[in-house]
């Protein structure tokens, strides 16, 4: 399986043996990883937070080849869209008339 990881990680099997590792040298590059890394809970966690891309479409691969950090924050996670400020309820006048 072709992956691109924006963070360093070690994937383990059910016995704790390292199956695959992303090192500083292989971070932000395309790597052919064994399908067995899917069994490690870390794989799904990294996918969910956007630090890891897997099963890339040709279009996504081309975009990531040009800029692996595209759409990611400084920690390597997918940047969340800017949130709109919450509407504040109108302040009521609290002055009492004398």
mmCIF file of C-alpha atoms in Angstrom:
data_model
loop_
_atom_site.group_PDB
_atom_site.id
_atom_site.type_symbol
_atom_site.label_atom_id
_atom_site.label_comp_id
_atom_site.label_asym_id
_atom_site.label_seq_id
_atom_site.Cartn_x
_atom_site.Cartn_y
_atom_site.Cartn_z
ATOM 1 C CA UNK A 1 0.000 0.000 0.000
ATOM 2 C CA UNK A 2 1.310 3.428 -0.911
ATOM 3 C CA UNK A 3 1.351 5.895 1.980
ATOM 4 C CA UNK A 4 2.582 9.400 2.698
ATOM 5 C CA UNK A 5 3.124 10.247 6.356
ATOM 6 C CA UNK A 6 3.739 13.762 7.605
ATOM 7 C CA UNK A 7 4.883 12.441 10.996
ATOM 8 C CA UNK A 8 7.338 9.785 12.163
ATOM 9 C CA UNK A 9 5.653 6.622 13.397
ATOM 10 C CA UNK A 10 6.250 2.937 14.114
ATOM 11 C CA UNK A 11 3.553 0.420 13.286
ATOM 12 C CA UNK A 12 3.463 -2.825 15.266
ATOM 13 C CA UNK A 13 1.793 -6.201 14.937
ATOM 14 C CA UNK A 14 -0.305 -7.787 17.691
ATOM 15 C CA UNK A 15 2.852 -9.119 19.386
ATOM 16 C CA UNK A 16 4.500 -5.700 19.535
ATOM 17 C CA UNK A 17 7.035 -6.300 16.774
ATOM 18 C CA UNK A 18 7.736 -3.367 14.489
ATOM 19 C CA UNK A 19 6.187 -4.013 11.079
ATOM 20 C CA UNK A 20 6.995 -0.678 9.439
ATOM 21 C CA UNK A 21 8.510 2.635 10.489
ATOM 22 C CA UNK A 22 8.347 6.140 9.106
ATOM 23 C CA UNK A 23 11.618 7.873 9.957
ATOM 24 C CA UNK A 24 12.713 11.498 9.575
ATOM 25 C CA UNK A 25 14.338 10.504 6.275
ATOM 26 C CA UNK A 26 11.135 8.948 4.891
ATOM 27 C CA UNK A 27 8.649 11.458 6.299
ATOM 28 C CA UNK A 28 6.784 13.456 3.600
ATOM 29 C CA UNK A 29 7.748 10.934 0.927
ATOM 30 C CA UNK A 30 5.770 8.173 -0.737
ATOM 31 C CA UNK A 31 6.522 4.791 0.821
ATOM 32 C CA UNK A 32 5.331 1.310 -0.017
ATOM 33 C CA UNK A 33 4.105 -0.083 3.314
ATOM 34 C CA UNK A 34 2.779 -3.559 4.082
ATOM 35 C CA UNK A 35 -0.994 -3.887 4.408
ATOM 36 C CA UNK A 36 -0.446 -5.341 7.890
ATOM 37 C CA UNK A 37 0.038 -1.820 9.303
ATOM 38 C CA UNK A 38 -3.755 -1.454 9.133
ATOM 39 C CA UNK A 39 -3.991 -3.727 12.199
ATOM 40 C CA UNK A 40 -2.159 -1.176 14.358
ATOM 41 C CA UNK A 41 -4.597 1.303 15.986
ATOM 42 C CA UNK A 42 -2.051 4.049 15.287
ATOM 43 C CA UNK A 43 -2.740 3.679 11.554
ATOM 44 C CA UNK A 44 -6.410 4.654 11.922
ATOM 45 C CA UNK A 45 -5.573 7.415 14.394
ATOM 46 C CA UNK A 46 -3.112 9.015 11.964
ATOM 47 C CA UNK A 47 -5.592 8.668 9.102
ATOM 48 C CA UNK A 48 -8.355 10.302 11.136
ATOM 49 C CA UNK A 49 -6.237 13.280 12.138
ATOM 50 C CA UNK A 50 -4.849 13.671 8.625
ATOM 51 C CA UNK A 51 -1.186 13.010 9.416
ATOM 52 C CA UNK A 52 -1.177 9.984 7.130
ATOM 53 C CA UNK A 53 -2.469 9.599 3.595
ATOM 54 C CA UNK A 54 -3.135 6.103 2.251
ATOM 55 C CA UNK A 55 -4.750 4.582 -0.860
ATOM 56 C CA UNK A 56 -4.116 7.739 -2.814
ATOM 57 C CA UNK A 57 -5.931 8.479 -6.039
ATOM 58 C CA UNK A 58 -3.728 9.527 -8.967
ATOM 59 C CA UNK A 59 -4.974 13.118 -8.632
ATOM 60 C CA UNK A 60 -4.275 13.223 -4.894
ATOM 61 C CA UNK A 61 -0.847 11.695 -5.432
ATOM 62 C CA UNK A 62 0.040 14.317 -8.022
ATOM 63 C CA UNK A 63 -1.051 17.131 -5.704
ATOM 64 C CA UNK A 64 0.951 15.679 -2.810
ATOM 65 C CA UNK A 65 4.019 15.196 -5.014
ATOM 66 C CA UNK A 66 4.020 18.929 -5.651
ATOM 67 C CA UNK A 67 3.549 19.882 -2.000
ATOM 68 C CA UNK A 68 3.384 17.131 0.679
ATOM 69 C CA UNK A 69 2.577 19.683 3.377
ATOM 70 C CA UNK A 70 -0.351 21.156 1.453
ATOM 71 C CA UNK A 71 -3.341 21.540 3.736
ATOM 72 C CA UNK A 72 -1.390 20.504 6.841
ATOM 73 C CA UNK A 73 -0.568 22.485 9.944
ATOM 74 C CA UNK A 74 2.869 22.677 11.594
ATOM 75 C CA UNK A 75 2.255 19.438 13.520
ATOM 76 C CA UNK A 76 1.555 17.527 10.307
ATOM 77 C CA UNK A 77 -2.198 17.233 10.830
ATOM 78 C CA UNK A 78 -4.726 18.341 8.265
ATOM 79 C CA UNK A 79 -5.495 21.951 8.917
ATOM 80 C CA UNK A 80 -9.060 22.496 10.020
ATOM 81 C CA UNK A 81 -11.038 25.166 8.197
ATOM 82 C CA UNK A 82 -11.200 28.442 10.042
ATOM 83 C CA UNK A 83 -14.193 28.517 12.317
ATOM 84 C CA UNK A 84 -16.628 31.357 12.070
ATOM 85 C CA UNK A 85 -16.925 33.379 15.245
ATOM 86 C CA UNK A 86 -19.938 32.333 17.255
ATOM 87 C CA UNK A 87 -22.797 34.769 17.188
ATOM 88 C CA UNK A 88 -22.988 36.540 20.518
ATOM 89 C CA UNK A 89 -26.442 37.179 21.898
ATOM 90 C CA UNK A 90 -27.340 40.841 21.943
ATOM 91 C CA UNK A 91 -26.428 42.414 25.234
ATOM 92 C CA UNK A 92 -29.434 43.635 27.145
ATOM 93 C CA UNK A 93 -29.446 46.961 28.846
ATOM 94 C CA UNK A 94 -28.913 46.377 32.530
ATOM 95 C CA UNK A 95 -29.120 49.935 33.770
ATOM 96 C CA UNK A 96 -31.974 50.663 36.104
ATOM 97 C CA UNK A 97 -33.806 53.907 35.835
ATOM 98 C CA UNK A 98 -33.981 55.883 39.041
#
